[in-house]
Amino acid sequence: MGGDVSPDAAVLGRLLRGRRSIRDFEPRAVPPALLRELLDEARHAPSWSNTQPYRLGIATGPLRDRLARELPRRYDEARRLQRAGALTRLRAVLTRRGLPDFDFDPRTQYPPELLAARRRCGFGLYARLGIAREDRAARERQMRRNYEFFGAPCAVFVFVHAALGPYAALDAGFFLQSLALAAHARGLGSCVQGALALFAGPLKREFAVPEGWKLLCGVALGWPSADPVNGYDPGRADVDALLLPASA
Ligand SMILES: Cc1cc2nc3c(=O)[nH]c(=O)nc-3n(C[C@H](O)[C@H](O)[C@H](O)COP(=O)(O)O)c2cc1C
């Protein structure tokens, strides 16, 4: 194709193609110096006017454990409310208790042209986990694992400045890909988790989040376990499928 590939390009290509989302981790901690090294590399990501409009809440040790108890509790509570009668739900809305308290709602309504890919990805993951499509309880248990960071010893919560609108999220995306690749290059695994945007309250109690900064997502980070779920590769659309045809 493009002739000789430079060693740098070969390494980068391997890392780009080989990174996968990791959804089961070993409990062993990520050494603080290693975590620092990853962040130090990822901060070189580009951002609009070099503003780096993201701030990170890092949860390890007892803080991580506290959140890995509180967030699943919030998830269970929200699920219970979802199934409760209209009156209980109304009371929850009025008292603002038990419901998700996101800054950005991660429960996106997918448009028809994206829905098929979403379903393929979800069902592929469940198949990998040996979960039958109709087994709602097992699917829910897997969803719940998001809130325990899939067992990762480190969770990174990403806040962006709301004033920059979508560009702050774009900048955070560059940062996250850099972080994911820096981690992958060292044998660590990560999973960006939109699910972790659902409950902002517990995070705002644990971290001093300045006015105007909103919870965008979380990232589980740690050493991948040998669980087969970590081999799940949902594949990608071909380049051609990403290209717009010329207008007629
Ligand atoms: C913004 C964003 C949010 C995501 N949220 C979740 C999540 O909440 N739970 C999860 O298991 N995976 C989540 N993922 C991982 C995606 O499912 C994954 O990146 C995609 O299926 C491609 O697979 P790969 O990362 O293994 O290549 C998220 C990824 C991104 C970029």
Short mmCIF file of N, CA, C and O and ligand atoms in Angstrom, two decimals, residues 19-21 23 121 125 146 150 191-196 232 234 236, ligand 1:
data_model
loop_
_atom_site.label_atom_id
_atom_site.label_comp_id
_atom_site.label_asym_id
_atom_site.label_seq_id
_atom_site.Cartn_x
_atom_site.Cartn_y
_atom_site.Cartn_z
N ARG A 19 -5.97 -1.53 20.65
CA ARG A 19 -6.69 -1.10 21.88
C ARG A 19 -8.15 -1.55 21.83
O ARG A 19 -8.81 -1.42 20.81
N ARG A 20 -8.60 -2.13 22.91
CA ARG A 20 -10.02 -2.49 23.03
C ARG A 20 -10.50 -2.00 24.39
O ARG A 20 -9.71 -1.81 25.31
N SER A 21 -11.78 -1.80 24.50
CA SER A 21 -12.35 -1.45 25.80
C SER A 21 -12.26 -2.67 26.72
O SER A 21 -12.59 -3.78 26.31
N ARG A 23 -13.38 -4.58 30.13
CA ARG A 23 -14.54 -4.60 31.02
C ARG A 23 -14.42 -5.63 32.14
O ARG A 23 -15.41 -6.05 32.71
N CYS A 121 -23.49 -3.81 18.66
CA CYS A 121 -22.41 -3.71 19.65
C CYS A 121 -22.87 -4.32 20.99
O CYS A 121 -22.16 -5.14 21.59
N LEU A 125 -21.59 -7.88 22.63
CA LEU A 125 -20.98 -7.92 23.97
C LEU A 125 -21.68 -8.98 24.84
O LEU A 125 -21.02 -9.78 25.51
N ASN A 146 -20.85 -1.42 35.36
CA ASN A 146 -20.29 -0.11 35.01
C ASN A 146 -20.01 0.71 36.27
O ASN A 146 -19.01 1.41 36.36
N PHE A 150 -16.15 -2.05 36.63
CA PHE A 150 -15.75 -3.39 36.15
C PHE A 150 -14.59 -3.96 36.99
O PHE A 150 -13.75 -4.70 36.48
N CYS A 191 -11.64 1.61 29.94
CA CYS A 191 -12.95 1.65 29.28
C CYS A 191 -13.57 3.01 29.57
O CYS A 191 -13.81 3.36 30.74
N VAL A 192 -13.78 3.78 28.52
CA VAL A 192 -14.52 5.03 28.66
C VAL A 192 -15.96 4.65 28.99
O VAL A 192 -16.51 3.75 28.36
N GLN A 193 -16.56 5.30 29.96
CA GLN A 193 -17.91 4.91 30.40
C GLN A 193 -18.85 6.11 30.45
O GLN A 193 -18.82 6.90 31.40
N GLY A 194 -19.69 6.18 29.42
CA GLY A 194 -20.74 7.19 29.44
C GLY A 194 -21.70 6.93 30.59
O GLY A 194 -22.27 7.86 31.17
N ALA A 195 -21.85 5.65 30.93
CA ALA A 195 -22.77 5.28 32.01
C ALA A 195 -22.44 6.04 33.30
O ALA A 195 -23.34 6.33 34.10
N LEU A 196 -21.17 6.34 33.49
CA LEU A 196 -20.76 6.99 34.74
C LEU A 196 -21.16 8.47 34.81
O LEU A 196 -20.93 9.13 35.82
N TYR A 232 -13.47 -8.95 23.46
CA TYR A 232 -14.58 -8.56 22.58
C TYR A 232 -14.14 -7.43 21.63
O TYR A 232 -13.68 -6.37 22.07
N PRO A 234 -15.83 -5.30 18.65
CA PRO A 234 -17.07 -5.06 17.89
C PRO A 234 -16.82 -4.71 16.43
O PRO A 234 -17.79 -4.54 15.68
N ARG A 236 -15.36 -2.51 13.06
CA ARG A 236 -15.54 -1.13 12.63
C ARG A 236 -16.14 -1.08 11.24
O ARG A 236 -15.95 -2.01 10.45
C1 LIG B 1 -18.09 8.20 24.88
C2 LIG B 1 -18.03 6.71 25.15
C3 LIG B 1 -18.88 6.17 26.10
C4 LIG B 1 -18.84 4.80 26.38
N1 LIG B 1 -19.61 4.29 27.39
C5 LIG B 1 -19.50 2.99 27.73
C6 LIG B 1 -20.19 2.49 28.87
O1 LIG B 1 -20.89 3.21 29.57
N2 LIG B 1 -20.05 1.17 29.17
C7 LIG B 1 -19.26 0.33 28.41
O2 LIG B 1 -19.18 -0.86 28.74
N3 LIG B 1 -18.59 0.79 27.33
C8 LIG B 1 -18.67 2.10 26.98
N4 LIG B 1 -17.94 2.60 25.93
C9 LIG B 1 -17.07 1.71 25.15
C10 LIG B 1 -17.64 1.49 23.76
O3 LIG B 1 -18.71 0.56 23.82
C11 LIG B 1 -16.51 0.97 22.86
O4 LIG B 1 -15.53 1.97 22.72
C12 LIG B 1 -17.00 0.57 21.46
O5 LIG B 1 -17.91 -0.49 21.53
C13 LIG B 1 -15.81 0.14 20.59
O6 LIG B 1 -15.14 -0.93 21.18
P1 LIG B 1 -13.60 -0.84 21.57
O7 LIG B 1 -13.41 0.36 22.46
O8 LIG B 1 -13.31 -2.12 22.28
O9 LIG B 1 -12.82 -0.70 20.31
C14 LIG B 1 -17.96 3.97 25.64
C15 LIG B 1 -17.10 4.53 24.70
C16 LIG B 1 -17.11 5.89 24.48
C17 LIG B 1 -16.14 6.48 23.49
#
